Amino acid sequence: MSVLHALALAVYLVSVAAVVAGRCRFAAFYGGIAITCALCTLDALRTGDTATAVTTGAVCAWCAYLWWHGGGGDGTRSRLRTWRSRFHAVRRTAPAT
């Protein structure tokens, strides 16, 4: 078992345990599964298993889509908007003589 595969298994187990314990919503669960599938895709590409890489890549994309549209990404977008409102552009020019 490679390090990528072991890390993917750890992320998967933590995601499942968090949902079962009621500590996170399904949007966060889908985010965890997307990370798991991304790690499995990288491991499959490293070993040359193209069928597994394509399958886990597709599942990764689907779970990332569910995460983004299920509340995970919407919160990210709104946080980025609030951060954007805090920053104001300041014009920096040389002092006039």
PDB file of N, CA and C in Angstrom:
ATOM      1  N   MET A   1       0.850  -1.170   0.000  1.00  0.00           N
ATOM      2  CA  MET A   1       0.000   0.000   0.000  1.00  0.00           C
ATOM      3  C   MET A   1       0.898   1.236   0.000  1.00  0.00           C
ATOM      4  N   SER A   2       0.618   2.152  -0.913  1.00  0.00           N
ATOM      5  CA  SER A   2       1.433   3.352  -1.026  1.00  0.00           C
ATOM      6  C   SER A   2       0.988   4.403  -0.004  1.00  0.00           C
ATOM      7  N   VAL A   3       1.775   5.426   0.112  1.00  0.00           N
ATOM      8  CA  VAL A   3       1.461   6.511   1.040  1.00  0.00           C
ATOM      9  C   VAL A   3       0.200   7.249   0.588  1.00  0.00           C
ATOM     10  N   LEU A   4       0.057   7.456  -0.719  1.00  0.00           N
ATOM     11  CA  LEU A   4      -1.136   8.134  -1.221  1.00  0.00           C
ATOM     12  C   LEU A   4      -2.400   7.338  -0.910  1.00  0.00           C
ATOM     13  N   HIS A   5      -2.301   6.026  -1.083  1.00  0.00           N
ATOM     14  CA  HIS A   5      -3.454   5.166  -0.815  1.00  0.00           C
ATOM     15  C   HIS A   5      -3.787   5.169   0.681  1.00  0.00           C
ATOM     16  N   ALA A   6      -2.778   5.128   1.527  1.00  0.00           N
ATOM     17  CA  ALA A   6      -3.011   5.157   2.973  1.00  0.00           C
ATOM     18  C   ALA A   6      -3.610   6.488   3.411  1.00  0.00           C
ATOM     19  N   LEU A   7      -3.139   7.576   2.827  1.00  0.00           N
ATOM     20  CA  LEU A   7      -3.683   8.894   3.148  1.00  0.00           C
ATOM     21  C   LEU A   7      -5.131   9.011   2.688  1.00  0.00           C
ATOM     22  N   ALA A   8      -5.427   8.464   1.513  1.00  0.00           N
ATOM     23  CA  ALA A   8      -6.799   8.472   1.012  1.00  0.00           C
ATOM     24  C   ALA A   8      -7.717   7.670   1.937  1.00  0.00           C
ATOM     25  N   LEU A   9      -7.240   6.537   2.411  1.00  0.00           N
ATOM     26  CA  LEU A   9      -8.030   5.727   3.330  1.00  0.00           C
ATOM     27  C   LEU A   9      -8.285   6.470   4.638  1.00  0.00           C
ATOM     28  N   ALA A  10      -7.281   7.186   5.129  1.00  0.00           N
ATOM     29  CA  ALA A  10      -7.445   7.951   6.362  1.00  0.00           C
ATOM     30  C   ALA A  10      -8.472   9.068   6.187  1.00  0.00           C
ATOM     31  N   VAL A  11      -8.405   9.788   5.076  1.00  0.00           N
ATOM     32  CA  VAL A  11      -9.371  10.865   4.823  1.00  0.00           C
ATOM     33  C   VAL A  11     -10.778  10.294   4.693  1.00  0.00           C
ATOM     34  N   TYR A  12     -10.892   9.153   4.027  1.00  0.00           N
ATOM     35  CA  TYR A  12     -12.195   8.503   3.874  1.00  0.00           C
ATOM     36  C   TYR A  12     -12.776   8.100   5.221  1.00  0.00           C
ATOM     37  N   LEU A  13     -11.966   7.482   6.057  1.00  0.00           N
ATOM     38  CA  LEU A  13     -12.452   7.039   7.369  1.00  0.00           C
ATOM     39  C   LEU A  13     -12.854   8.212   8.253  1.00  0.00           C
ATOM     40  N   VAL A  14     -12.094   9.285   8.212  1.00  0.00           N
ATOM     41  CA  VAL A  14     -12.447  10.474   8.989  1.00  0.00           C
ATOM     42  C   VAL A  14     -13.746  11.082   8.471  1.00  0.00           C
ATOM     43  N   SER A  15     -13.932  11.125   7.159  1.00  0.00           N
ATOM     44  CA  SER A  15     -15.160  11.683   6.581  1.00  0.00           C
ATOM     45  C   SER A  15     -16.378  10.856   6.973  1.00  0.00           C
ATOM     46  N   VAL A  16     -16.255   9.549   6.877  1.00  0.00           N
ATOM     47  CA  VAL A  16     -17.379   8.672   7.229  1.00  0.00           C
ATOM     48  C   VAL A  16     -17.681   8.783   8.723  1.00  0.00           C
ATOM     49  N   ALA A  17     -16.648   8.792   9.553  1.00  0.00           N
ATOM     50  CA  ALA A  17     -16.859   8.890  10.996  1.00  0.00           C
ATOM     51  C   ALA A  17     -17.517  10.215  11.371  1.00  0.00           C
ATOM     52  N   ALA A  18     -17.146  11.294  10.696  1.00  0.00           N
ATOM     53  CA  ALA A  18     -17.739  12.605  10.995  1.00  0.00           C
ATOM     54  C   ALA A  18     -19.214  12.644  10.633  1.00  0.00           C
ATOM     55  N   VAL A  19     -19.589  12.020   9.514  1.00  0.00           N
ATOM     56  CA  VAL A  19     -20.998  12.008   9.124  1.00  0.00           C
ATOM     57  C   VAL A  19     -21.801  11.108  10.054  1.00  0.00           C
ATOM     58  N   VAL A  20     -21.251   9.950  10.391  1.00  0.00           N
ATOM     59  CA  VAL A  20     -21.962   9.026  11.274  1.00  0.00           C
ATOM     60  C   VAL A  20     -22.154   9.645  12.659  1.00  0.00           C
ATOM     61  N   ALA A  21     -21.153  10.364  13.136  1.00  0.00           N
ATOM     62  CA  ALA A  21     -21.247  11.002  14.453  1.00  0.00           C
ATOM     63  C   ALA A  21     -22.076  12.279  14.423  1.00  0.00           C
ATOM     64  N   GLY A  22     -22.442  12.741  13.242  1.00  0.00           N
ATOM     65  CA  GLY A  22     -23.240  13.959  13.118  1.00  0.00           C
ATOM     66  C   GLY A  22     -22.423  15.225  13.302  1.00  0.00           C
ATOM     67  N   ARG A  23     -21.129  15.154  13.069  1.00  0.00           N
ATOM     68  CA  ARG A  23     -20.252  16.309  13.271  1.00  0.00           C
ATOM     69  C   ARG A  23     -20.131  17.186  12.029  1.00  0.00           C
ATOM     70  N   CYS A  24     -20.563  16.700  10.872  1.00  0.00           N
ATOM     71  CA  CYS A  24     -20.491  17.514   9.654  1.00  0.00           C
ATOM     72  C   CYS A  24     -21.688  17.217   8.769  1.00  0.00           C
ATOM     73  N   ARG A  25     -21.928  18.133   7.841  1.00  0.00           N
ATOM     74  CA  ARG A  25     -23.025  17.958   6.894  1.00  0.00           C
ATOM     75  C   ARG A  25     -22.538  17.131   5.705  1.00  0.00           C
ATOM     76  N   PHE A  26     -23.476  16.759   4.845  1.00  0.00           N
ATOM     77  CA  PHE A  26     -23.112  15.960   3.691  1.00  0.00           C
ATOM     78  C   PHE A  26     -22.243  16.730   2.705  1.00  0.00           C
ATOM     79  N   ALA A  27     -22.344  18.057   2.687  1.00  0.00           N
ATOM     80  CA  ALA A  27     -21.487  18.839   1.786  1.00  0.00           C
ATOM     81  C   ALA A  27     -20.026  18.640   2.160  1.00  0.00           C
ATOM     82  N   ALA A  28     -19.728  18.660   3.446  1.00  0.00           N
ATOM     83  CA  ALA A  28     -18.346  18.424   3.882  1.00  0.00           C
ATOM     84  C   ALA A  28     -17.935  16.977   3.613  1.00  0.00           C
ATOM     85  N   PHE A  29     -18.869  16.062   3.730  1.00  0.00           N
ATOM     86  CA  PHE A  29     -18.585  14.666   3.423  1.00  0.00           C
ATOM     87  C   PHE A  29     -18.204  14.510   1.955  1.00  0.00           C
ATOM     88  N   TYR A  30     -18.952  15.160   1.082  1.00  0.00           N
ATOM     89  CA  TYR A  30     -18.620  15.095  -0.342  1.00  0.00           C
ATOM     90  C   TYR A  30     -17.254  15.707  -0.620  1.00  0.00           C
ATOM     91  N   GLY A  31     -16.901  16.751   0.097  1.00  0.00           N
ATOM     92  CA  GLY A  31     -15.567  17.330  -0.043  1.00  0.00           C
ATOM     93  C   GLY A  31     -14.491  16.345   0.367  1.00  0.00           C
ATOM     94  N   GLY A  32     -14.714  15.630   1.453  1.00  0.00           N
ATOM     95  CA  GLY A  32     -13.761  14.606   1.890  1.00  0.00           C
ATOM     96  C   GLY A  32     -13.638  13.470   0.893  1.00  0.00           C
ATOM     97  N   ILE A  33     -14.752  13.060   0.322  1.00  0.00           N
ATOM     98  CA  ILE A  33     -14.711  11.991  -0.676  1.00  0.00           C
ATOM     99  C   ILE A  33     -14.010  12.480  -1.941  1.00  0.00           C
ATOM    100  N   ALA A  34     -14.191  13.742  -2.297  1.00  0.00           N
ATOM    101  CA  ALA A  34     -13.491  14.291  -3.462  1.00  0.00           C
ATOM    102  C   ALA A  34     -11.979  14.278  -3.241  1.00  0.00           C
ATOM    103  N   ILE A  35     -11.545  14.632  -2.039  1.00  0.00           N
ATOM    104  CA  ILE A  35     -10.111  14.589  -1.725  1.00  0.00           C
ATOM    105  C   ILE A  35      -9.613  13.154  -1.769  1.00  0.00           C
ATOM    106  N   THR A  36     -10.399  12.227  -1.225  1.00  0.00           N
ATOM    107  CA  THR A  36     -10.035  10.810  -1.248  1.00  0.00           C
ATOM    108  C   THR A  36      -9.871  10.313  -2.680  1.00  0.00           C
ATOM    109  N   CYS A  37     -10.830  10.641  -3.522  1.00  0.00           N
ATOM    110  CA  CYS A  37     -10.765  10.189  -4.917  1.00  0.00           C
ATOM    111  C   CYS A  37      -9.611  10.842  -5.667  1.00  0.00           C
ATOM    112  N   ALA A  38      -9.302  12.094  -5.341  1.00  0.00           N
ATOM    113  CA  ALA A  38      -8.161  12.752  -5.985  1.00  0.00           C
ATOM    114  C   ALA A  38      -6.861  12.037  -5.617  1.00  0.00           C
ATOM    115  N   LEU A  39      -6.715  11.665  -4.355  1.00  0.00           N
ATOM    116  CA  LEU A  39      -5.520  10.938  -3.935  1.00  0.00           C
ATOM    117  C   LEU A  39      -5.446   9.563  -4.599  1.00  0.00           C
ATOM    118  N   CYS A  40      -6.594   8.888  -4.699  1.00  0.00           N
ATOM    119  CA  CYS A  40      -6.612   7.578  -5.375  1.00  0.00           C
ATOM    120  C   CYS A  40      -6.304   7.721  -6.862  1.00  0.00           C
ATOM    121  N   THR A  41      -6.763   8.810  -7.474  1.00  0.00           N
ATOM    122  CA  THR A  41      -6.459   9.060  -8.883  1.00  0.00           C
ATOM    123  C   THR A  41      -4.957   9.265  -9.079  1.00  0.00           C
ATOM    124  N   LEU A  42      -4.348  10.051  -8.206  1.00  0.00           N
ATOM    125  CA  LEU A  42      -2.899  10.249  -8.298  1.00  0.00           C
ATOM    126  C   LEU A  42      -2.144   8.950  -8.112  1.00  0.00           C
ATOM    127  N   ASP A  43      -2.595   8.111  -7.192  1.00  0.00           N
ATOM    128  CA  ASP A  43      -1.940   6.825  -6.976  1.00  0.00           C
ATOM    129  C   ASP A  43      -2.111   5.915  -8.185  1.00  0.00           C
ATOM    130  N   ALA A  44      -3.298   5.927  -8.788  1.00  0.00           N
ATOM    131  CA  ALA A  44      -3.525   5.099  -9.970  1.00  0.00           C
ATOM    132  C   ALA A  44      -2.694   5.585 -11.151  1.00  0.00           C
ATOM    133  N   LEU A  45      -2.556   6.896 -11.302  1.00  0.00           N
ATOM    134  CA  LEU A  45      -1.713   7.421 -12.374  1.00  0.00           C
ATOM    135  C   LEU A  45      -0.246   7.061 -12.149  1.00  0.00           C
ATOM    136  N   ARG A  46       0.164   7.076 -10.883  1.00  0.00           N
ATOM    137  CA  ARG A  46       1.548   6.735 -10.556  1.00  0.00           C
ATOM    138  C   ARG A  46       1.858   5.282 -10.896  1.00  0.00           C
ATOM    139  N   THR A  47       0.891   4.406 -10.654  1.00  0.00           N
ATOM    140  CA  THR A  47       1.108   2.986 -10.929  1.00  0.00           C
ATOM    141  C   THR A  47       0.790   2.611 -12.373  1.00  0.00           C
ATOM    142  N   GLY A  48       0.158   3.490 -13.131  1.00  0.00           N
ATOM    143  CA  GLY A  48      -0.137   3.219 -14.532  1.00  0.00           C
ATOM    144  C   GLY A  48      -1.477   2.544 -14.764  1.00  0.00           C
ATOM    145  N   ASP A  49      -2.332   2.511 -13.777  1.00  0.00           N
ATOM    146  CA  ASP A  49      -3.657   1.896 -13.906  1.00  0.00           C
ATOM    147  C   ASP A  49      -4.628   2.944 -14.432  1.00  0.00           C
ATOM    148  N   THR A  50      -4.764   3.019 -15.750  1.00  0.00           N
ATOM    149  CA  THR A  50      -5.551   4.094 -16.356  1.00  0.00           C
ATOM    150  C   THR A  50      -7.049   3.937 -16.130  1.00  0.00           C
ATOM    151  N   ALA A  51      -7.562   2.716 -16.092  1.00  0.00           N
ATOM    152  CA  ALA A  51      -8.997   2.518 -15.880  1.00  0.00           C
ATOM    153  C   ALA A  51      -9.414   3.015 -14.502  1.00  0.00           C
ATOM    154  N   THR A  52      -8.629   2.697 -13.499  1.00  0.00           N
ATOM    155  CA  THR A  52      -8.929   3.168 -12.148  1.00  0.00           C
ATOM    156  C   THR A  52      -8.762   4.677 -12.063  1.00  0.00           C
ATOM    157  N   ALA A  53      -7.768   5.227 -12.739  1.00  0.00           N
ATOM    158  CA  ALA A  53      -7.544   6.675 -12.721  1.00  0.00           C
ATOM    159  C   ALA A  53      -8.725   7.414 -13.332  1.00  0.00           C
ATOM    160  N   VAL A  54      -9.256   6.907 -14.426  1.00  0.00           N
ATOM    161  CA  VAL A  54     -10.395   7.563 -15.079  1.00  0.00           C
ATOM    162  C   VAL A  54     -11.635   7.460 -14.195  1.00  0.00           C
ATOM    163  N   THR A  55     -11.859   6.293 -13.611  1.00  0.00           N
ATOM    164  CA  THR A  55     -13.044   6.087 -12.777  1.00  0.00           C
ATOM    165  C   THR A  55     -12.996   6.955 -11.525  1.00  0.00           C
ATOM    166  N   THR A  56     -11.886   6.919 -10.820  1.00  0.00           N
ATOM    167  CA  THR A  56     -11.801   7.713  -9.597  1.00  0.00           C
ATOM    168  C   THR A  56     -11.745   9.210  -9.907  1.00  0.00           C
ATOM    169  N   GLY A  57     -11.201   9.579 -11.053  1.00  0.00           N
ATOM    170  CA  GLY A  57     -11.224  10.978 -11.464  1.00  0.00           C
ATOM    171  C   GLY A  57     -12.639  11.467 -11.714  1.00  0.00           C
ATOM    172  N   ALA A  58     -13.461  10.626 -12.328  1.00  0.00           N
ATOM    173  CA  ALA A  58     -14.857  10.994 -12.573  1.00  0.00           C
ATOM    174  C   ALA A  58     -15.629  11.103 -11.261  1.00  0.00           C
ATOM    175  N   VAL A  59     -15.398  10.170 -10.345  1.00  0.00           N
ATOM    176  CA  VAL A  59     -16.063  10.237  -9.042  1.00  0.00           C
ATOM    177  C   VAL A  59     -15.590  11.471  -8.264  1.00  0.00           C
ATOM    178  N   CYS A  60     -14.314  11.799  -8.393  1.00  0.00           N
ATOM    179  CA  CYS A  60     -13.780  12.995  -7.747  1.00  0.00           C
ATOM    180  C   CYS A  60     -14.473  14.248  -8.280  1.00  0.00           C
ATOM    181  N   ALA A  61     -14.633  14.331  -9.580  1.00  0.00           N
ATOM    182  CA  ALA A  61     -15.298  15.494 -10.178  1.00  0.00           C
ATOM    183  C   ALA A  61     -16.756  15.585  -9.733  1.00  0.00           C
ATOM    184  N   TRP A  62     -17.436  14.451  -9.688  1.00  0.00           N
ATOM    185  CA  TRP A  62     -18.837  14.436  -9.270  1.00  0.00           C
ATOM    186  C   TRP A  62     -18.972  14.855  -7.801  1.00  0.00           C
ATOM    187  N   CYS A  63     -18.119  14.334  -6.935  1.00  0.00           N
ATOM    188  CA  CYS A  63     -18.188  14.692  -5.516  1.00  0.00           C
ATOM    189  C   CYS A  63     -17.793  16.151  -5.299  1.00  0.00           C
ATOM    190  N   ALA A  64     -16.839  16.657  -6.073  1.00  0.00           N
ATOM    191  CA  ALA A  64     -16.481  18.074  -5.967  1.00  0.00           C
ATOM    192  C   ALA A  64     -17.651  18.948  -6.406  1.00  0.00           C
ATOM    193  N   TYR A  65     -18.360  18.515  -7.437  1.00  0.00           N
ATOM    194  CA  TYR A  65     -19.551  19.238  -7.889  1.00  0.00           C
ATOM    195  C   TYR A  65     -20.626  19.244  -6.792  1.00  0.00           C
ATOM    196  N   LEU A  66     -20.857  18.074  -6.182  1.00  0.00           N
ATOM    197  CA  LEU A  66     -21.845  17.989  -5.105  1.00  0.00           C
ATOM    198  C   LEU A  66     -21.429  18.828  -3.901  1.00  0.00           C
ATOM    199  N   TRP A  67     -20.129  18.865  -3.602  1.00  0.00           N
ATOM    200  CA  TRP A  67     -19.646  19.682  -2.495  1.00  0.00           C
ATOM    201  C   TRP A  67     -19.892  21.161  -2.787  1.00  0.00           C
ATOM    202  N   TRP A  68     -19.560  21.592  -3.994  1.00  0.00           N
ATOM    203  CA  TRP A  68     -19.665  23.009  -4.342  1.00  0.00           C
ATOM    204  C   TRP A  68     -21.121  23.467  -4.352  1.00  0.00           C
ATOM    205  N   HIS A  69     -22.011  22.648  -4.906  1.00  0.00           N
ATOM    206  CA  HIS A  69     -23.406  23.043  -5.028  1.00  0.00           C
ATOM    207  C   HIS A  69     -24.250  22.608  -3.839  1.00  0.00           C
ATOM    208  N   GLY A  70     -23.686  21.817  -2.939  1.00  0.00           N
ATOM    209  CA  GLY A  70     -24.444  21.364  -1.778  1.00  0.00           C
ATOM    210  C   GLY A  70     -24.256  22.229  -0.558  1.00  0.00           C
ATOM    211  N   GLY A  71     -23.568  23.332  -0.687  1.00  0.00           N
ATOM    212  CA  GLY A  71     -23.391  24.218   0.448  1.00  0.00           C
ATOM    213  C   GLY A  71     -21.945  24.474   0.789  1.00  0.00           C
ATOM    214  N   GLY A  72     -21.055  23.582   0.399  1.00  0.00           N
ATOM    215  CA  GLY A  72     -19.654  23.780   0.736  1.00  0.00           C
ATOM    216  C   GLY A  72     -19.044  24.928  -0.045  1.00  0.00           C
ATOM    217  N   GLY A  73     -19.267  24.927  -1.342  1.00  0.00           N
ATOM    218  CA  GLY A  73     -18.708  25.983  -2.176  1.00  0.00           C
ATOM    219  C   GLY A  73     -19.427  27.297  -2.031  1.00  0.00           C
ATOM    220  N   ASP A  74     -20.748  27.238  -1.769  1.00  0.00           N
ATOM    221  CA  ASP A  74     -21.501  28.471  -1.603  1.00  0.00           C
ATOM    222  C   ASP A  74     -20.984  29.251  -0.407  1.00  0.00           C
ATOM    223  N   GLY A  75     -20.666  28.547   0.670  1.00  0.00           N
ATOM    224  CA  GLY A  75     -20.095  29.217   1.828  1.00  0.00           C
ATOM    225  C   GLY A  75     -18.731  29.795   1.506  1.00  0.00           C
ATOM    226  N   THR A  76     -17.967  29.072   0.699  1.00  0.00           N
ATOM    227  CA  THR A  76     -16.647  29.560   0.299  1.00  0.00           C
ATOM    228  C   THR A  76     -16.783  30.833  -0.524  1.00  0.00           C
ATOM    229  N   ARG A  77     -17.725  30.839  -1.439  1.00  0.00           N
ATOM    230  CA  ARG A  77     -17.940  32.034  -2.260  1.00  0.00           C
ATOM    231  C   ARG A  77     -18.349  33.227  -1.405  1.00  0.00           C
ATOM    232  N   SER A  78     -19.235  33.000  -0.442  1.00  0.00           N
ATOM    233  CA  SER A  78     -19.676  34.134   0.378  1.00  0.00           C
ATOM    234  C   SER A  78     -18.548  34.613   1.285  1.00  0.00           C
ATOM    235  N   ARG A  79     -17.709  33.705   1.800  1.00  0.00           N
ATOM    236  CA  ARG A  79     -16.571  34.136   2.605  1.00  0.00           C
ATOM    237  C   ARG A  79     -15.586  34.937   1.768  1.00  0.00           C
ATOM    238  N   LEU A  80     -15.367  34.509   0.529  1.00  0.00           N
ATOM    239  CA  LEU A  80     -14.470  35.270  -0.339  1.00  0.00           C
ATOM    240  C   LEU A  80     -15.029  36.653  -0.636  1.00  0.00           C
ATOM    241  N   ARG A  81     -16.337  36.757  -0.787  1.00  0.00           N
ATOM    242  CA  ARG A  81     -16.941  38.071  -1.020  1.00  0.00           C
ATOM    243  C   ARG A  81     -16.765  38.977   0.192  1.00  0.00           C
ATOM    244  N   THR A  82     -16.928  38.432   1.396  1.00  0.00           N
ATOM    245  CA  THR A  82     -16.753  39.279   2.576  1.00  0.00           C
ATOM    246  C   THR A  82     -15.299  39.688   2.737  1.00  0.00           C
ATOM    247  N   TRP A  83     -14.369  38.817   2.425  1.00  0.00           N
ATOM    248  CA  TRP A  83     -12.951  39.177   2.483  1.00  0.00           C
ATOM    249  C   TRP A  83     -12.640  40.258   1.458  1.00  0.00           C
ATOM    250  N   ARG A  84     -13.260  40.143   0.272  1.00  0.00           N
ATOM    251  CA  ARG A  84     -13.018  41.127  -0.778  1.00  0.00           C
ATOM    252  C   ARG A  84     -13.486  42.511  -0.350  1.00  0.00           C
ATOM    253  N   SER A  85     -14.581  42.575   0.398  1.00  0.00           N
ATOM    254  CA  SER A  85     -15.105  43.881   0.797  1.00  0.00           C
ATOM    255  C   SER A  85     -14.210  44.564   1.825  1.00  0.00           C
ATOM    256  N   ARG A  86     -13.372  43.823   2.521  1.00  0.00           N
ATOM    257  CA  ARG A  86     -12.481  44.407   3.521  1.00  0.00           C
ATOM    258  C   ARG A  86     -11.276  45.106   2.907  1.00  0.00           C
ATOM    259  N   PHE A  87     -10.909  44.723   1.712  1.00  0.00           N
ATOM    260  CA  PHE A  87      -9.723  45.288   1.081  1.00  0.00           C
ATOM    261  C   PHE A  87     -10.116  46.429   0.162  1.00  0.00           C
ATOM    262  N   HIS A  88      -9.439  47.559   0.327  1.00  0.00           N
ATOM    263  CA  HIS A  88      -9.712  48.718  -0.505  1.00  0.00           C
ATOM    264  C   HIS A  88      -8.433  49.095  -1.240  1.00  0.00           C
ATOM    265  N   ALA A  89      -8.596  49.417  -2.478  1.00  0.00           N
ATOM    266  CA  ALA A  89      -7.440  49.771  -3.288  1.00  0.00           C
ATOM    267  C   ALA A  89      -6.891  51.125  -2.854  1.00  0.00           C
ATOM    268  N   VAL A  90      -5.599  51.213  -2.805  1.00  0.00           N
ATOM    269  CA  VAL A  90      -4.927  52.460  -2.455  1.00  0.00           C
ATOM    270  C   VAL A  90      -3.975  52.785  -3.590  1.00  0.00           C
ATOM    271  N   ARG A  91      -4.129  53.997  -4.113  1.00  0.00           N
ATOM    272  CA  ARG A  91      -3.265  54.383  -5.217  1.00  0.00           C
ATOM    273  C   ARG A  91      -1.910  54.809  -4.681  1.00  0.00           C
ATOM    274  N   ARG A  92      -0.884  54.183  -5.169  1.00  0.00           N
ATOM    275  CA  ARG A  92       0.477  54.481  -4.713  1.00  0.00           C
ATOM    276  C   ARG A  92       1.217  55.184  -5.847  1.00  0.00           C
ATOM    277  N   THR A  93       1.441  56.454  -5.676  1.00  0.00           N
ATOM    278  CA  THR A  93       2.173  57.223  -6.684  1.00  0.00           C
ATOM    279  C   THR A  93       3.328  57.926  -6.014  1.00  0.00           C
ATOM    280  N   ALA A  94       4.262  58.360  -6.801  1.00  0.00           N
ATOM    281  CA  ALA A  94       5.400  59.108  -6.281  1.00  0.00           C
ATOM    282  C   ALA A  94       4.922  60.471  -5.816  1.00  0.00           C
ATOM    283  N   PRO A  95       5.513  61.005  -4.757  1.00  0.00           N
ATOM    284  CA  PRO A  95       5.083  62.319  -4.282  1.00  0.00           C
ATOM    285  C   PRO A  95       5.386  63.417  -5.307  1.00  0.00           C
ATOM    286  N   ALA A  96       4.480  64.327  -5.417  1.00  0.00           N
ATOM    287  CA  ALA A  96       4.658  65.442  -6.353  1.00  0.00           C
ATOM    288  C   ALA A  96       5.641  66.444  -5.773  1.00  0.00           C
ATOM    289  N   THR A  97       6.538  66.933  -6.587  1.00  0.00           N
ATOM    290  CA  THR A  97       7.521  67.918  -6.109  1.00  0.00           C
ATOM    291  C   THR A  97       7.198  69.304  -6.575  1.00  0.00           C
TER     292      THR A  97
END
